[in-house]
Short mmCIF file of C-alpha atoms in Angstrom, two decimals:
data_model
loop_
_atom_site.label_atom_id
_atom_site.label_comp_id
_atom_site.label_asym_id
_atom_site.label_seq_id
_atom_site.Cartn_x
_atom_site.Cartn_y
_atom_site.Cartn_z
CA UNK A 1 11.48 -36.53 53.08
CA UNK A 2 9.79 -35.86 56.34
CA UNK A 3 7.08 -38.12 56.89
CA UNK A 4 3.45 -37.54 57.64
CA UNK A 5 2.28 -39.90 60.26
CA UNK A 6 -1.73 -41.16 60.14
CA UNK A 7 -3.53 -41.85 62.88
CA UNK A 8 -3.31 -45.76 61.68
CA UNK A 9 0.54 -45.22 61.82
CA UNK A 10 0.45 -43.75 65.39
CA UNK A 11 -1.64 -46.96 66.73
CA UNK A 12 0.79 -49.23 64.81
CA UNK A 13 3.83 -47.32 67.01
CA UNK A 14 1.95 -46.85 69.76
CA UNK A 15 -0.36 -49.89 70.68
CA UNK A 16 -2.72 -49.15 73.69
CA UNK A 17 -5.45 -51.12 75.35
CA UNK A 18 -8.63 -49.14 74.03
CA UNK A 19 -8.02 -49.79 70.49
CA UNK A 20 -11.96 -50.77 70.27
CA UNK A 21 -11.99 -46.88 69.62
CA UNK A 22 -9.43 -46.96 66.39
CA UNK A 23 -11.93 -45.78 64.52
CA UNK A 24 -10.83 -42.71 62.52
CA UNK A 25 -14.05 -41.45 63.03
CA UNK A 26 -14.68 -42.83 66.51
CA UNK A 27 -16.58 -40.11 67.78
CA UNK A 28 -18.85 -40.11 64.85
CA UNK A 29 -17.19 -37.09 63.04
CA UNK A 30 -13.67 -37.35 63.74
CA UNK A 31 -11.25 -38.86 66.04
CA UNK A 32 -10.48 -38.37 70.11
CA UNK A 33 -8.86 -40.46 72.27
CA UNK A 34 -6.88 -40.20 75.59
CA UNK A 35 -3.98 -42.25 76.98
CA UNK A 36 -1.66 -42.66 80.31
CA UNK A 37 1.97 -41.75 79.25
CA UNK A 38 4.23 -44.76 79.40
CA UNK A 39 7.88 -45.41 78.98
CA UNK A 40 8.72 -45.02 75.18
CA UNK A 41 11.42 -45.69 73.04
CA UNK A 42 14.27 -43.13 72.99
CA UNK A 43 13.46 -40.78 70.28
CA UNK A 44 10.14 -40.87 68.26
CA UNK A 45 10.45 -40.09 64.55
CA UNK A 46 10.69 -36.73 63.17
CA UNK A 47 7.66 -35.91 61.08
CA UNK A 48 4.56 -34.11 61.10
CA UNK A 49 1.16 -35.99 61.84
CA UNK A 50 -2.42 -35.48 60.72
CA UNK A 51 -4.12 -34.99 64.07
CA UNK A 52 -3.52 -32.86 66.88
CA UNK A 53 -1.86 -33.57 70.33
CA UNK A 54 -1.92 -32.65 73.94
CA UNK A 55 0.68 -33.93 76.21
CA UNK A 56 1.13 -33.67 80.08
CA UNK A 57 4.84 -34.51 80.58
CA UNK A 58 5.92 -35.75 83.63
CA UNK A 59 9.77 -36.89 83.39
CA UNK A 60 12.15 -35.65 81.62
CA UNK A 61 13.17 -35.33 78.00
CA UNK A 62 13.97 -32.86 74.84
CA UNK A 63 11.52 -31.51 71.88
CA UNK A 64 13.30 -31.48 68.73
CA UNK A 65 11.66 -28.83 66.30
CA UNK A 66 12.74 -27.73 62.86
CA UNK A 67 15.27 -25.06 64.46
CA UNK A 68 15.66 -25.73 68.21
CA UNK A 69 15.52 -27.88 70.58
CA UNK A 70 13.86 -27.41 74.08
CA UNK A 71 14.63 -29.36 77.46
CA UNK A 72 12.00 -30.50 79.13
CA UNK A 73 12.91 -31.06 83.05
CA UNK A 74 9.54 -30.11 84.96
CA UNK A 75 6.30 -31.02 84.33
CA UNK A 76 4.89 -29.23 81.06
CA UNK A 77 2.30 -29.22 78.39
CA UNK A 78 3.12 -29.96 75.30
CA UNK A 79 1.22 -28.71 71.91
CA UNK A 80 1.45 -30.77 68.74
CA UNK A 81 -0.60 -29.64 65.41
CA UNK A 82 -0.11 -31.11 61.58
CA UNK A 83 1.74 -27.97 60.60
CA UNK A 84 4.83 -28.46 63.32
CA UNK A 85 7.53 -31.83 62.55
CA UNK A 86 8.81 -32.64 65.76
CA UNK A 87 10.23 -35.27 67.57
CA UNK A 88 10.61 -36.25 71.35
CA UNK A 89 13.75 -37.60 72.88
CA UNK A 90 13.35 -39.20 76.15
CA UNK A 91 15.51 -38.25 79.42
CA UNK A 92 16.60 -40.12 82.13
CA UNK A 93 13.91 -41.14 84.98
CA UNK A 94 10.46 -42.55 84.77
CA UNK A 95 8.18 -41.19 82.33
CA UNK A 96 4.36 -40.83 83.34
CA UNK A 97 1.31 -38.09 82.50
CA UNK A 98 -1.20 -38.08 80.05
CA UNK A 99 -2.15 -37.26 76.30
CA UNK A 100 -4.93 -36.91 74.18
CA UNK A 101 -5.24 -36.87 70.08
CA UNK A 102 -7.86 -35.64 68.29
CA UNK A 103 -8.61 -34.86 64.48
CA UNK A 104 -9.53 -31.11 62.90
CA UNK A 105 -13.18 -33.01 62.15
CA UNK A 106 -13.38 -33.55 65.50
CA UNK A 107 -13.43 -29.99 66.77
CA UNK A 108 -15.31 -29.09 63.39
CA UNK A 109 -18.02 -31.37 64.36
CA UNK A 110 -18.55 -28.60 67.37
CA UNK A 111 -18.52 -25.35 64.74
CA UNK A 112 -15.36 -23.83 65.73
CA UNK A 113 -13.79 -24.39 62.60
CA UNK A 114 -10.96 -21.62 63.45
CA UNK A 115 -10.35 -22.37 66.82
CA UNK A 116 -7.22 -24.91 66.23
CA UNK A 117 -5.70 -22.62 63.59
CA UNK A 118 -6.07 -19.66 65.43
CA UNK A 119 -4.96 -20.83 68.72
CA UNK A 120 -1.44 -19.76 69.98
CA UNK A 121 0.21 -22.75 71.15
CA UNK A 122 -0.98 -24.51 67.72
CA UNK A 123 0.47 -21.83 65.88
CA UNK A 124 3.55 -22.95 63.94
CA UNK A 125 6.39 -20.64 64.54
CA UNK A 126 5.11 -20.12 68.18
CA UNK A 127 5.95 -21.45 71.44
CA UNK A 128 4.38 -25.04 71.98
CA UNK A 129 5.69 -25.86 75.70
CA UNK A 130 3.98 -24.79 78.59
CA UNK A 131 5.72 -25.26 82.03
CA UNK A 132 4.07 -25.99 85.01
CA UNK A 133 3.95 -25.54 88.78
CA UNK A 134 2.70 -28.34 91.13
CA UNK A 135 -1.47 -26.99 91.88
CA UNK A 136 -1.47 -26.79 88.03
CA UNK A 137 -0.09 -30.10 87.13
CA UNK A 138 -2.43 -31.42 89.93
CA UNK A 139 -5.30 -29.56 88.30
CA UNK A 140 -4.74 -30.85 84.44
CA UNK A 141 -4.01 -34.18 85.71
CA UNK A 142 -7.58 -34.06 87.24
CA UNK A 143 -8.99 -32.59 83.66
CA UNK A 144 -7.15 -35.56 81.97
CA UNK A 145 -8.34 -38.16 84.20
CA UNK A 146 -11.73 -37.10 83.79
CA UNK A 147 -11.34 -37.32 79.80
CA UNK A 148 -10.20 -41.00 80.66
CA UNK A 149 -13.16 -41.99 82.79
CA UNK A 150 -15.45 -40.21 79.92
CA UNK A 151 -14.16 -42.27 77.08
CA UNK A 152 -15.30 -45.15 79.20
CA UNK A 153 -18.40 -44.06 79.96
CA UNK A 154 -21.79 -44.66 78.38
CA UNK A 155 -23.00 -41.12 78.60
CA UNK A 156 -24.85 -40.20 74.91
CA UNK A 157 -23.32 -36.67 75.26
CA UNK A 158 -19.72 -38.03 76.44
CA UNK A 159 -18.02 -36.16 72.89
CA UNK A 160 -19.51 -32.86 73.83
CA UNK A 161 -18.09 -32.90 77.15
CA UNK A 162 -14.88 -34.14 75.99
CA UNK A 163 -14.83 -31.27 73.92
CA UNK A 164 -15.37 -28.74 76.66
CA UNK A 165 -12.77 -30.78 78.47
CA UNK A 166 -10.13 -30.19 75.62
CA UNK A 167 -11.28 -26.53 75.73
CA UNK A 168 -10.23 -26.47 79.74
CA UNK A 169 -7.16 -27.90 78.92
CA UNK A 170 -6.04 -25.09 76.09
CA UNK A 171 -7.27 -22.38 77.75
CA UNK A 172 -5.97 -23.13 80.92
CA UNK A 173 -2.63 -23.63 79.14
CA UNK A 174 -2.91 -19.90 77.40
CA UNK A 175 -3.78 -18.34 80.93
CA UNK A 176 -0.13 -19.77 82.19
CA UNK A 177 1.82 -19.13 78.71
CA UNK A 178 4.20 -16.31 79.13
CA UNK A 179 3.05 -12.42 78.28
CA UNK A 180 5.05 -12.64 75.25
CA UNK A 181 2.62 -15.06 73.53
CA UNK A 182 -0.26 -12.36 73.83
CA UNK A 183 -1.69 -11.17 70.50
CA UNK A 184 0.05 -8.09 69.40
CA UNK A 185 -2.53 -4.66 68.77
CA UNK A 186 -2.39 -1.91 66.23
CA UNK A 187 -2.66 -1.65 62.57
CA UNK A 188 1.13 -2.54 62.04
CA UNK A 189 1.62 -5.28 64.81
CA UNK A 190 -1.67 -6.69 62.72
CA UNK A 191 0.01 -6.52 59.22
CA UNK A 192 3.27 -7.34 61.13
CA UNK A 193 1.16 -10.60 62.26
CA UNK A 194 -0.68 -11.31 59.19
CA UNK A 195 2.90 -11.44 57.31
CA UNK A 196 4.56 -13.66 59.81
CA UNK A 197 1.29 -16.34 59.44
CA UNK A 198 1.17 -16.52 55.56
CA UNK A 199 5.05 -16.51 55.43
CA UNK A 200 4.41 -19.82 58.06
CA UNK A 201 2.19 -21.32 56.32
CA UNK A 202 4.04 -22.07 53.42
CA UNK A 203 6.15 -24.63 55.11
CA UNK A 204 6.98 -27.46 55.68
CA UNK A 205 7.98 -28.01 52.24
CA UNK A 206 6.83 -31.71 51.96
CA UNK A 207 8.10 -33.50 48.62
CA UNK A 208 10.31 -32.21 45.91
CA UNK A 209 7.18 -31.07 43.87
CA UNK A 210 6.02 -28.69 46.28
CA UNK A 211 7.58 -25.06 45.79
CA UNK A 212 7.33 -21.98 47.36
CA UNK A 213 4.73 -19.37 46.10
CA UNK A 214 5.66 -15.87 47.92
CA UNK A 215 9.49 -15.63 48.14
CA UNK A 216 9.80 -11.82 48.34
CA UNK A 217 8.71 -8.93 49.96
CA UNK A 218 6.69 -7.62 46.82
CA UNK A 219 5.00 -11.19 46.79
CA UNK A 220 3.59 -10.84 50.32
CA UNK A 221 2.87 -7.30 49.98
CA UNK A 222 0.54 -8.11 46.55
CA UNK A 223 -0.88 -10.89 48.66
CA UNK A 224 -2.07 -9.03 51.59
CA UNK A 225 -3.11 -6.17 49.28
CA UNK A 226 -0.65 -3.42 50.92
CA UNK A 227 2.38 -1.16 49.25
CA UNK A 228 5.62 -3.03 49.84
CA UNK A 229 6.80 -0.04 51.63
CA UNK A 230 3.92 0.07 54.23
CA UNK A 231 4.64 -3.77 54.80
CA UNK A 232 8.59 -3.17 55.13
CA UNK A 233 8.05 -0.23 57.81
CA UNK A 234 5.48 -2.18 59.92
CA UNK A 235 7.43 -5.31 60.12
CA UNK A 236 10.80 -3.72 60.56
CA UNK A 237 8.96 -1.44 63.34
CA UNK A 238 7.43 -4.27 65.25
CA UNK A 239 10.22 -6.97 64.78
CA UNK A 240 13.36 -4.71 64.02
CA UNK A 241 13.97 -7.06 61.12
CA UNK A 242 13.19 -6.19 57.72
CA UNK A 243 10.95 -8.28 55.62
CA UNK A 244 13.49 -9.79 53.67
CA UNK A 245 15.50 -11.00 56.65
CA UNK A 246 12.35 -12.54 57.93
CA UNK A 247 12.00 -14.38 54.91
CA UNK A 248 15.43 -15.53 54.06
CA UNK A 249 15.55 -16.49 57.85
CA UNK A 250 12.57 -18.92 57.38
CA UNK A 251 14.19 -20.37 54.05
CA UNK A 252 17.11 -20.82 55.73
CA UNK A 253 15.53 -22.86 58.68
CA UNK A 254 13.43 -24.99 55.99
CA UNK A 255 16.98 -25.58 54.29
CA UNK A 256 18.19 -26.87 57.20
CA UNK A 257 15.76 -28.94 58.31
CA UNK A 258 15.73 -30.59 54.57
CA UNK A 259 19.25 -31.29 54.58
CA UNK A 260 19.10 -33.04 58.23
CA UNK A 261 15.81 -35.09 57.99
CA UNK A 262 15.40 -36.12 54.29
CA UNK A 263 17.32 -37.95 51.72
CA UNK A 264 16.59 -35.38 48.82
CA UNK A 265 19.40 -33.94 46.57
CA UNK A 266 20.95 -30.34 46.88
CA UNK A 267 19.08 -29.68 43.32
CA UNK A 268 15.85 -30.76 44.97
CA UNK A 269 15.83 -29.00 47.53
CA UNK A 270 16.69 -25.96 45.46
CA UNK A 271 13.57 -26.17 43.45
CA UNK A 272 11.62 -26.94 46.15
CA UNK A 273 12.53 -23.64 48.23
CA UNK A 274 12.13 -21.78 45.00
CA UNK A 275 15.74 -21.22 43.71
CA UNK A 276 15.89 -21.60 39.54
CA UNK A 277 19.24 -23.09 39.96
CA UNK A 278 21.15 -25.36 42.54
CA UNK A 279 24.21 -22.89 42.67
CA UNK A 280 21.79 -19.85 43.58
CA UNK A 281 20.54 -22.11 46.54
CA UNK A 282 24.55 -22.78 47.38
CA UNK A 283 25.73 -18.93 47.25
CA UNK A 284 22.35 -18.62 49.68
CA UNK A 285 23.12 -21.02 51.67
CA UNK A 286 26.59 -20.16 52.33
CA UNK A 287 26.00 -16.37 52.53
CA UNK A 288 23.68 -17.12 55.30
CA UNK A 289 24.70 -20.11 57.32
CA UNK A 290 28.70 -19.49 56.33
CA UNK A 291 28.80 -22.99 55.51
CA UNK A 292 27.97 -25.34 52.26
CA UNK A 293 24.52 -27.02 52.46
CA UNK A 294 26.53 -30.43 52.42
CA UNK A 295 28.28 -30.21 55.82
CA UNK A 296 24.92 -29.99 57.69
CA UNK A 297 23.95 -33.31 56.39
CA UNK A 298 23.60 -35.83 59.19
CA UNK A 299 26.81 -37.13 60.05
CA UNK A 300 28.84 -34.14 58.49
CA UNK A 301 28.74 -31.95 61.42
#
């Protein structure tokens, strides 16, 4: 199954010099730390994490997600959140840069409880990598260096200052990010955005006992308190795809991830994705992927 890496497991996998701040609540409420990037193992485990991470990558490599791989061949900021399973594969050449990790509780202490979930670069289903030019690298490197200096300071308000540096990283990245990541406007766009967010919120499936609750256009319309026809028209108008196509596409992505990255049986995957019988799941998969589920298991492709 897709593992969920804890802070403790992260520190075990990634020994660092400043483990004196290892405590899960080293800031008083929540966890924060910042590090220099160093040469790493060839590929990190494909997993979710129970903390957030922002990495300034200077070096080549590849980010692996459920449904795609992204080549990183120039400096970039990479945003990772608990809802996004992923792994990093090192490329040739040196690996440098910085990264910071922090928990939801660290931000909640600053009374910004919705900031992380609503931030576009942390949202599941969106883009999580922002490529940088030289001047952007210089500016963001300076911010991360200041964060490292502050971690070693005795200033009583240093964690409030670090939260502000964190906001600078996030909003500078959002300014640089492509315009396609801007919020949509209009009633149809808002409803479509709500539908897509509700759809994505059901994933990933972390255990065989977890099951999808919303599986049809009618289910989503009822949850959003709108008529199914209204939801279908809005989604089709904004995306060019039907509500059912979005649902099927997302279920297919999750099915492919579970087949590749877990040892669950076909029956367990089928149940987790809301299919009453494994045969229904197999027929669905063949229809949308044009192959049988077993053929996409690691080592069978």
